[in-house]
């Protein structure tokens, strides 16, 4: 008879082994993956590189390295995903476009991981919904906000907010220079200004963020390199919005059950309850006198939730892109000079009180370099490195069988940057595995990039017009997917493009962005809801003859 002293350890060890095997990531057969060396799968590597580089998407990090070693379709293994869902990465631009734009798109929906992260804070926002009748109703009701006629009416308000930010920067630069600084961080400035624009959009009036900051006496902290961080007391609304959307950020990479648990626990906190009340009350007050399309949201009882979703998706993405923009422009003074020359040549009236119009910044034939600069900023400063979808029916992806319920991660910017002339032979290796529609449409007329995609070069988007002999903007110069693809792509693209053009043109007319210390000009990213630079320092000064 076996003694209990022997039996108990054996049974315990067996039980531990069974549980460990259950938790151990189980790759889908036939789909490449990194070797499973522990119950944690790829998580330790991803966590380590995120801590070290701020992201797993940068050159040489987890995703680019895995693409090089495993190919354009592979799976991620994470222990808490194993029993719940599978994450499969797609990093082939032609295949992505075919999946998201054509027949296979019917077999995709919003990812549970993404939807759950937003469901507590903005439960009826489109980003938290599946592609059901409610989601379609939201899209239909909010569509007029980004229609051309409405944007034409909105353009003066956007331009006015951009000029207000330039005035604030003039005052801010004077203040920080008095403290011995040579540049200042503009991260909060863009967040405040884009929130002001969103206020104009949904309620017909600015939220007053920049105006409030302009009246404050800031606390200025200057580091050893001469970089200043100027802090002002935020408005209750600004502080509340940042807190609420920070709560979302904390759960965007977690499995649905864990994200829901954490979000629910946070929603019981007094600060969460207070912040939500401030935001809801402010939006409700603003919407009382708002336009018809927002009143229709009130009729379905979701106007506050939809407005909050629009605020988050509008300010976080645009402010992040503008932060990348000023970094890129600062480090490329020749681009600033070319853009300034084009703007000054195309705009007849350059008086100080001149407000840019919709027509001013939407004239590709008159200002192709502005179009090229915006396109290159979006290409080189992507704020969304990946798009998540979930399969609702089986499908094939480059020959691999993908079952129902799989979490697909589309690496748009990475795939676009790899669609180059030197990579063409390897891209064509997969043609035998592509669908008929993929082979028929290819890259939809887009050319392959030269092998200099890491560089910031607006000229790559320009061609010579054969009829006029002048430079012209070519939107199909190469691959770039800053707003996603397909039915669930960014609905705010027209507004975002107008904002970017207005802000960049207004900034470039007002200031030359001087150099900042190299220690404050690093390109390390921070990944939260979006991807933004860890450092965003600028040294704006009025243009001089030497600058031009």
XYZ file of C-alpha atoms in Angstrom:
548
model
C 0.000 0.000 0.000
C 1.353 3.425 -1.015
C 1.858 5.765 1.893
C -0.054 9.089 1.908
C 3.347 10.775 2.227
C 4.152 9.450 -1.230
C 0.673 9.628 -2.807
C -0.110 13.272 -1.968
C 3.030 14.730 -3.650
C 2.431 12.538 -6.714
C -1.206 13.619 -7.057
C -0.284 17.263 -6.414
C 2.476 17.183 -8.988
C 0.124 15.552 -11.497
C -2.514 18.189 -10.836
C -0.019 21.014 -11.272
C 1.148 19.458 -14.543
C -2.421 19.165 -15.877
C -3.217 22.796 -14.988
C 0.066 24.005 -16.490
C -0.679 22.138 -19.718
C -4.181 23.656 -19.820
C -2.818 27.157 -19.336
C 0.065 26.647 -21.733
C -0.592 28.452 -25.041
C -1.832 26.081 -27.724
C -1.022 27.404 -31.184
C -3.416 26.878 -34.050
C -2.000 24.095 -36.232
C -0.356 25.263 -39.417
C -0.015 28.924 -38.465
C 3.555 30.028 -37.657
C 4.340 31.058 -34.102
C 7.343 31.668 -31.906
C 8.443 28.629 -29.903
C 6.337 28.150 -26.769
C 8.943 28.058 -24.010
C 6.727 28.839 -21.016
C 3.161 29.152 -19.877
C 3.461 32.918 -20.481
C 4.095 32.484 -24.191
C 5.201 35.680 -25.945
C 4.137 37.907 -23.064
C 7.530 38.235 -21.297
C 9.263 39.312 -24.528
C 6.529 41.799 -25.410
C 6.446 43.240 -21.897
C 10.227 43.582 -21.766
C 10.437 45.373 -25.110
C 7.532 47.656 -24.232
C 9.340 48.694 -21.055
C 12.603 49.220 -22.928
C 11.432 50.820 -26.191
C 7.914 52.014 -25.346
C 6.429 49.749 -28.010
C 6.661 46.348 -29.665
C 6.150 47.851 -33.141
C 9.444 49.715 -33.597
C 12.188 48.521 -35.952
C 13.913 45.448 -34.555
C 11.237 44.887 -31.895
C 8.802 42.005 -31.470
C 6.432 42.513 -34.389
C 8.909 43.489 -37.144
C 11.262 40.750 -35.963
C 8.477 38.148 -35.937
C 7.443 39.164 -39.462
C 11.002 38.669 -40.643
C 11.325 35.275 -38.943
C 7.798 33.853 -39.336
C 6.312 35.619 -42.352
C 3.371 38.005 -42.817
C 0.876 35.773 -40.973
C 1.670 34.432 -37.517
C 0.066 34.001 -34.119
C 0.797 35.546 -30.753
C 0.864 33.323 -27.712
C -0.133 34.847 -24.367
C -1.099 32.781 -21.358
C -4.265 34.657 -20.497
C -5.383 34.532 -24.114
C -4.910 30.773 -24.477
C -8.228 29.474 -23.132
C -10.093 32.612 -24.255
C -9.066 33.667 -27.783
C -6.281 33.520 -30.326
C -4.428 36.502 -31.746
C -3.283 36.178 -35.345
C -1.195 38.912 -36.949
C -1.604 39.931 -40.593
C 1.192 42.107 -42.016
C 0.731 41.935 -45.787
C -0.795 45.132 -47.208
C -2.354 43.527 -50.272
C -3.965 40.788 -48.179
C -5.183 43.296 -45.585
C -6.899 45.408 -48.236
C -8.538 42.365 -49.767
C -9.830 41.121 -46.397
C -11.114 44.451 -45.113
C -12.490 45.913 -48.356
C -14.014 42.939 -50.144
C -15.997 39.728 -49.611
C -14.132 38.462 -46.549
C -14.994 41.660 -44.629
C -18.472 40.178 -44.032
C -16.836 37.601 -41.793
C -15.309 40.199 -39.452
C -16.588 42.320 -36.577
C -15.267 44.459 -33.763
C -12.849 42.610 -31.508
C -14.135 41.604 -28.070
C -10.850 42.847 -26.620
C -11.330 46.344 -28.045
C -15.072 46.557 -27.402
C -14.821 45.493 -23.766
C -12.137 48.081 -22.983
C -14.620 50.871 -23.821
C -17.910 49.362 -22.643
C -17.907 50.697 -19.075
C -16.854 54.278 -19.839
C -18.630 54.746 -23.198
C -21.023 51.778 -23.442
C -22.924 53.175 -26.421
C -19.981 54.664 -28.270
C -19.455 53.112 -31.700
C -15.997 51.830 -30.710
C -17.636 49.719 -27.966
C -20.333 48.265 -30.217
C -20.466 45.330 -32.564
C -21.529 46.084 -36.130
C -25.212 45.841 -35.295
C -28.238 48.095 -35.869
C -27.244 50.417 -33.021
C -23.749 50.864 -34.455
C -25.176 51.595 -37.891
C -27.581 54.112 -36.390
C -24.691 55.892 -34.661
C -22.753 56.087 -37.909
C -25.785 57.356 -39.786
C -26.604 60.032 -37.202
C -23.036 61.310 -36.762
C -22.170 61.268 -40.473
C -23.437 64.857 -41.052
C -20.811 66.122 -38.611
C -18.062 65.193 -41.079
C -19.936 66.002 -44.284
C -18.227 68.493 -46.594
C -20.888 71.193 -46.210
C -20.622 71.062 -42.431
C -16.823 71.092 -42.508
C -16.882 74.174 -44.739
C -18.943 75.884 -42.037
C -16.655 74.523 -39.308
C -13.392 75.592 -40.967
C -13.310 79.176 -39.573
C -13.793 77.843 -36.032
C -10.956 75.344 -36.493
C -8.690 78.058 -37.904
C -9.593 80.400 -35.041
C -8.677 77.731 -32.491
C -5.391 77.105 -34.310
C -4.548 80.828 -34.185
C -5.458 80.911 -30.488
C -2.928 78.139 -29.910
C -0.259 80.111 -31.790
C -0.956 83.145 -29.576
C -0.696 80.945 -26.498
C 2.650 79.612 -27.711
C 4.014 83.127 -28.177
C 3.213 83.906 -24.559
C 4.423 80.499 -23.392
C 7.792 80.817 -25.142
C 8.363 84.222 -23.537
C 7.603 82.766 -20.103
C 9.847 79.702 -20.377
C 12.721 81.769 -21.795
C 12.554 83.911 -18.662
C 13.286 80.684 -16.760
C 16.300 79.918 -18.950
C 14.613 77.361 -21.216
C 15.257 77.001 -24.942
C 12.149 74.941 -25.759
C 8.970 73.622 -24.161
C 6.762 70.531 -24.240
C 3.580 70.996 -26.273
C 1.831 67.704 -25.503
C -0.938 69.142 -23.312
C -1.334 72.121 -25.659
C -2.454 69.991 -28.582
C -4.770 67.978 -26.351
C -6.454 71.157 -25.142
C -6.712 72.722 -28.589
C -8.159 69.652 -30.296
C -10.687 69.319 -27.474
C -11.717 72.907 -28.166
C -12.308 71.960 -31.806
C -14.386 68.915 -30.839
C -16.495 71.216 -28.667
C -17.146 73.373 -31.715
C -18.124 70.276 -33.661
C -20.601 68.675 -31.259
C -21.963 71.739 -29.483
C -21.143 74.759 -31.594
C -18.769 76.288 -29.059
C -15.206 75.875 -27.886
C -14.582 74.058 -24.621
C -12.278 76.929 -23.634
C -9.267 74.799 -22.754
C -6.604 76.996 -24.409
C -8.353 80.189 -23.312
C -8.247 78.951 -19.708
C -4.552 78.026 -19.942
C -3.739 81.445 -21.397
C -5.019 83.162 -18.247
C -3.015 81.010 -15.839
C 0.367 81.686 -14.275
C 2.172 78.436 -15.061
C 4.584 76.457 -12.946
C 7.693 76.056 -15.089
C 10.191 73.250 -14.618
C 13.370 73.368 -16.730
C 15.567 70.304 -17.115
C 19.344 70.192 -17.582
C 19.010 70.359 -21.382
C 16.899 73.524 -21.388
C 13.553 71.848 -21.959
C 10.628 73.326 -20.067
C 7.436 71.706 -18.871
C 4.903 74.441 -18.191
C 2.071 73.279 -15.975
C -1.226 75.079 -15.473
C -4.222 74.127 -13.381
C -6.512 72.167 -15.755
C -10.212 72.801 -16.047
C -12.359 70.215 -14.243
C -13.598 68.981 -17.624
C -10.071 68.473 -19.009
C -8.921 66.652 -15.880
C -12.027 64.465 -15.893
C -11.713 63.526 -19.556
C -8.058 62.584 -19.195
C -8.821 60.455 -16.150
C -11.750 58.615 -17.751
C -9.932 57.812 -20.961
C -6.854 56.848 -18.966
C -9.022 54.173 -17.356
C -9.748 52.800 -20.824
C -6.056 52.778 -21.723
C -5.251 50.491 -18.809
C -7.365 47.647 -20.254
C -6.990 47.808 -24.037
C -4.578 44.851 -24.180
C -6.347 42.607 -21.674
C -8.714 39.699 -22.369
C -12.404 40.691 -22.195
C -13.211 39.055 -18.862
C -10.269 40.725 -17.122
C -10.846 44.102 -18.798
C -14.507 44.054 -17.755
C -13.599 43.186 -14.170
C -11.005 45.969 -13.889
C -13.243 48.543 -15.576
C -16.152 47.668 -13.297
C -13.957 47.992 -10.204
C -12.701 51.393 -11.373
C -16.234 52.588 -12.025
C -16.965 52.250 -8.295
C -14.217 54.698 -7.327
C -15.287 58.117 -6.127
C -12.965 59.863 -8.595
C -14.438 57.903 -11.494
C -17.991 58.720 -10.420
C -17.124 62.408 -9.969
C -15.298 62.610 -13.311
C -18.112 60.923 -15.175
C -20.674 63.256 -13.624
C -18.659 66.340 -14.663
C -18.306 65.120 -18.248
C -21.904 63.960 -18.602
C -23.340 67.152 -17.144
C -21.173 69.364 -19.326
C -22.032 67.489 -22.503
C -25.745 67.391 -21.623
C -25.738 71.140 -21.090
C -23.957 71.780 -24.381
C -26.262 69.492 -26.319
C -29.418 71.260 -25.191
C -28.974 73.826 -27.921
C -27.114 71.683 -30.435
C -28.002 70.903 -34.011
C -30.494 68.411 -35.423
C -28.210 65.448 -35.936
C -27.220 65.485 -32.262
C -30.863 65.860 -31.215
C -31.551 62.643 -33.081
C -29.035 60.966 -30.802
C -31.011 62.305 -27.860
C -34.109 60.610 -29.263
C -32.432 57.226 -28.970
C -31.135 58.124 -25.508
C -27.428 57.961 -26.316
C -26.347 61.482 -27.171
C -23.977 61.819 -24.204
C -22.272 58.470 -24.833
C -21.870 59.191 -28.547
C -20.466 62.641 -27.796
C -17.951 61.197 -25.330
C -16.819 58.661 -27.914
C -16.412 61.428 -30.489
C -14.414 63.490 -27.995
C -12.052 60.624 -27.224
C -11.567 59.431 -30.788
C -11.247 63.003 -32.028
C -8.846 64.602 -29.598
C -6.580 61.680 -28.742
C -5.824 60.758 -32.346
C -5.464 64.269 -33.763
C -3.420 65.618 -30.858
C -1.081 62.616 -31.116
C -0.592 63.165 -34.846
C 0.144 66.861 -34.298
C 2.782 65.964 -31.714
C 4.521 63.735 -34.254
C 4.126 66.508 -36.829
C 6.006 69.166 -34.871
C 8.814 66.720 -34.073
C 9.217 65.802 -37.728
C 9.022 69.404 -38.901
C 11.489 70.563 -36.253
C 14.033 68.002 -37.416
C 13.474 68.869 -41.096
C 13.823 72.642 -41.510
C 13.977 72.352 -45.309
C 10.452 70.928 -45.280
C 9.319 73.912 -43.213
C 10.882 76.302 -45.717
C 9.341 74.626 -48.763
C 5.923 74.535 -47.118
C 6.135 78.174 -46.046
C 7.115 79.270 -49.550
C 4.177 77.359 -51.036
C 1.664 78.767 -48.543
C 2.870 82.337 -48.984
C 2.760 81.964 -52.757
C -0.715 80.395 -52.858
C -2.497 82.644 -50.352
C -3.126 86.156 -51.581
C -4.017 87.726 -48.235
C -1.484 87.128 -45.452
C -2.631 89.799 -43.021
C -2.287 89.033 -39.321
C -6.037 88.660 -38.795
C -6.437 86.365 -41.826
C -8.423 83.218 -41.003
C -7.813 80.246 -43.262
C -10.833 78.781 -45.030
C -11.785 75.304 -46.142
C -10.957 76.210 -49.752
C -7.516 77.511 -48.728
C -6.309 74.183 -47.393
C -8.197 71.882 -49.746
C -6.601 72.945 -53.017
C -4.179 70.157 -54.004
C -3.544 71.813 -57.356
C -2.442 75.041 -55.620
C -0.722 73.489 -52.598
C 0.535 70.000 -53.426
C 3.363 70.272 -50.911
C 0.895 70.806 -48.056
C -0.939 67.640 -49.127
C 2.365 65.760 -49.383
C 3.537 66.973 -45.973
C 0.311 65.877 -44.265
C 0.416 62.499 -46.005
C 4.027 61.977 -44.940
C 3.308 63.008 -41.343
C 0.532 60.427 -41.209
C 2.818 57.788 -42.738
C 5.823 58.429 -40.495
C 3.949 59.295 -37.317
C 1.225 56.629 -37.126
C -0.947 56.922 -34.044
C -2.561 53.494 -34.548
C -0.046 50.743 -35.229
C -2.640 47.986 -35.340
C -6.311 47.373 -36.036
C -8.195 44.579 -34.286
C -11.026 42.533 -35.753
C -12.630 39.242 -34.786
C -13.710 36.512 -37.186
C -17.398 35.595 -37.238
C -16.935 32.894 -39.847
C -14.012 30.721 -40.985
C -11.692 32.259 -43.556
C -8.384 31.716 -45.283
C -5.559 34.228 -44.920
C -2.645 33.603 -47.283
C -3.446 29.902 -47.269
C -3.904 29.587 -43.500
C -7.238 28.391 -42.083
C -8.514 30.904 -39.536
C -11.361 29.609 -37.343
C -14.347 31.531 -35.978
C -13.626 33.681 -32.929
C -10.027 34.429 -33.843
C -8.673 37.850 -32.940
C -6.977 39.326 -36.023
C -4.378 42.068 -35.629
C -3.747 44.025 -38.828
C -0.393 45.819 -38.780
C -1.231 48.537 -41.310
C 1.696 50.996 -40.930
C 4.274 48.219 -40.625
C 2.920 46.364 -43.654
C 2.790 49.574 -45.706
C 6.373 50.470 -44.817
C 7.500 47.002 -45.942
C 5.758 47.267 -49.322
C 8.915 48.388 -51.102
C 10.649 47.686 -54.399
C 13.318 45.521 -52.800
C 10.618 43.449 -51.040
C 8.639 42.806 -54.224
C 10.089 39.309 -54.864
C 9.079 38.135 -51.374
C 5.628 39.744 -51.752
C 5.083 37.910 -55.040
C 6.004 34.608 -53.369
C 2.542 34.627 -51.792
C 0.595 35.200 -55.023
C -0.316 31.512 -55.294
C -2.074 31.827 -51.941
C -4.015 34.997 -52.701
C -7.685 35.179 -53.589
C -8.954 35.962 -57.088
C -9.989 39.459 -56.027
C -6.603 40.104 -54.428
C -4.830 39.129 -57.630
C -7.272 41.188 -59.689
C -6.992 44.444 -57.715
C -3.453 44.096 -56.344
C -2.501 47.256 -54.450
C -5.290 49.226 -56.163
C -2.923 51.239 -58.292
C -0.504 52.175 -55.527
C 3.166 51.923 -56.364
C 5.903 50.298 -54.310
C 7.995 52.616 -52.153
C 11.700 53.104 -52.628
C 13.812 51.587 -49.859
C 13.892 54.768 -47.783
C 10.607 54.387 -45.908
C 12.184 55.174 -42.492
C 12.959 58.680 -43.768
C 10.604 61.662 -43.546
C 10.360 62.874 -47.141
C 7.179 64.611 -48.367
C 8.648 64.655 -51.873
C 7.894 60.938 -52.206
C 4.217 61.926 -52.657
C 4.897 64.319 -55.551
C 4.988 63.668 -59.278
C 5.257 65.921 -62.318
C 1.934 66.544 -64.032
C 2.451 65.638 -67.694
C -0.070 68.257 -68.865
C 1.115 71.256 -66.844
C 4.725 70.307 -66.078
C 4.092 71.285 -62.451
C 4.409 69.224 -59.298
C 1.236 67.406 -58.287
C 0.242 65.401 -55.233
C -0.125 61.670 -55.904
C -2.266 59.899 -53.253
C -1.264 56.539 -54.765
C 2.472 57.101 -54.529
C 2.713 54.149 -52.133
C 1.092 52.308 -49.254
C -0.228 54.143 -46.193
C -3.272 53.303 -44.060
C -3.497 55.940 -41.298
C -7.276 55.727 -40.935
C -7.821 52.006 -41.255
C -9.762 50.190 -43.956
C -13.270 48.961 -44.538
C -16.611 49.419 -42.863
C -15.193 50.163 -39.423
C -12.439 52.491 -40.572
C -12.159 55.899 -38.917
C -15.413 57.832 -39.532
C -13.737 61.106 -38.591
C -11.175 61.088 -41.416
C -12.571 64.198 -43.203
C -12.530 66.196 -39.952
C -9.072 64.929 -38.983
C -7.624 65.857 -42.374
C -9.143 69.346 -42.167
C -7.793 69.845 -38.635
C -4.306 68.683 -39.594
C -4.154 70.957 -42.622
C -5.501 73.942 -40.688
C -3.142 73.493 -37.743
C -0.029 72.736 -39.813
C -0.676 75.611 -42.243
C -1.447 78.075 -39.438
C 1.616 76.928 -37.479
C 3.900 77.158 -40.489
C 2.726 80.644 -41.411
C 3.214 81.876 -37.841
C 6.428 80.154 -36.748
C 9.669 78.577 -37.775
C 10.330 75.639 -35.455
C 13.925 75.990 -34.366
C 16.147 73.083 -33.295
C 15.802 71.515 -29.870
C 18.537 69.664 -27.942
C 19.049 66.150 -29.283
C 18.380 64.748 -25.799
C 14.834 66.134 -26.110
C 14.278 65.058 -29.703
C 14.125 61.297 -29.372
C 11.452 59.332 -31.195
C 10.610 56.800 -28.508
C 6.846 56.206 -28.533
C 4.311 55.744 -25.770
C 1.430 53.379 -26.514
C -1.826 54.120 -24.716
C -5.110 54.447 -26.587
C -2.941 55.751 -29.392
C 0.757 55.974 -30.178
C 2.297 59.357 -29.368
C 5.875 60.562 -28.783
C 7.349 60.386 -25.313
C 8.970 63.767 -26.054
C 7.285 66.608 -27.944
C 9.436 69.719 -27.442
C 9.344 72.746 -29.730
C 11.139 76.087 -30.032
C 8.792 78.283 -32.100
C 9.931 81.699 -33.289
C 8.639 84.189 -35.856
C 10.104 83.720 -39.327
C 13.165 85.764 -40.222
C 14.906 86.318 -43.530
C 17.619 83.874 -42.439
C 15.048 81.175 -41.658
C 13.602 81.412 -45.139
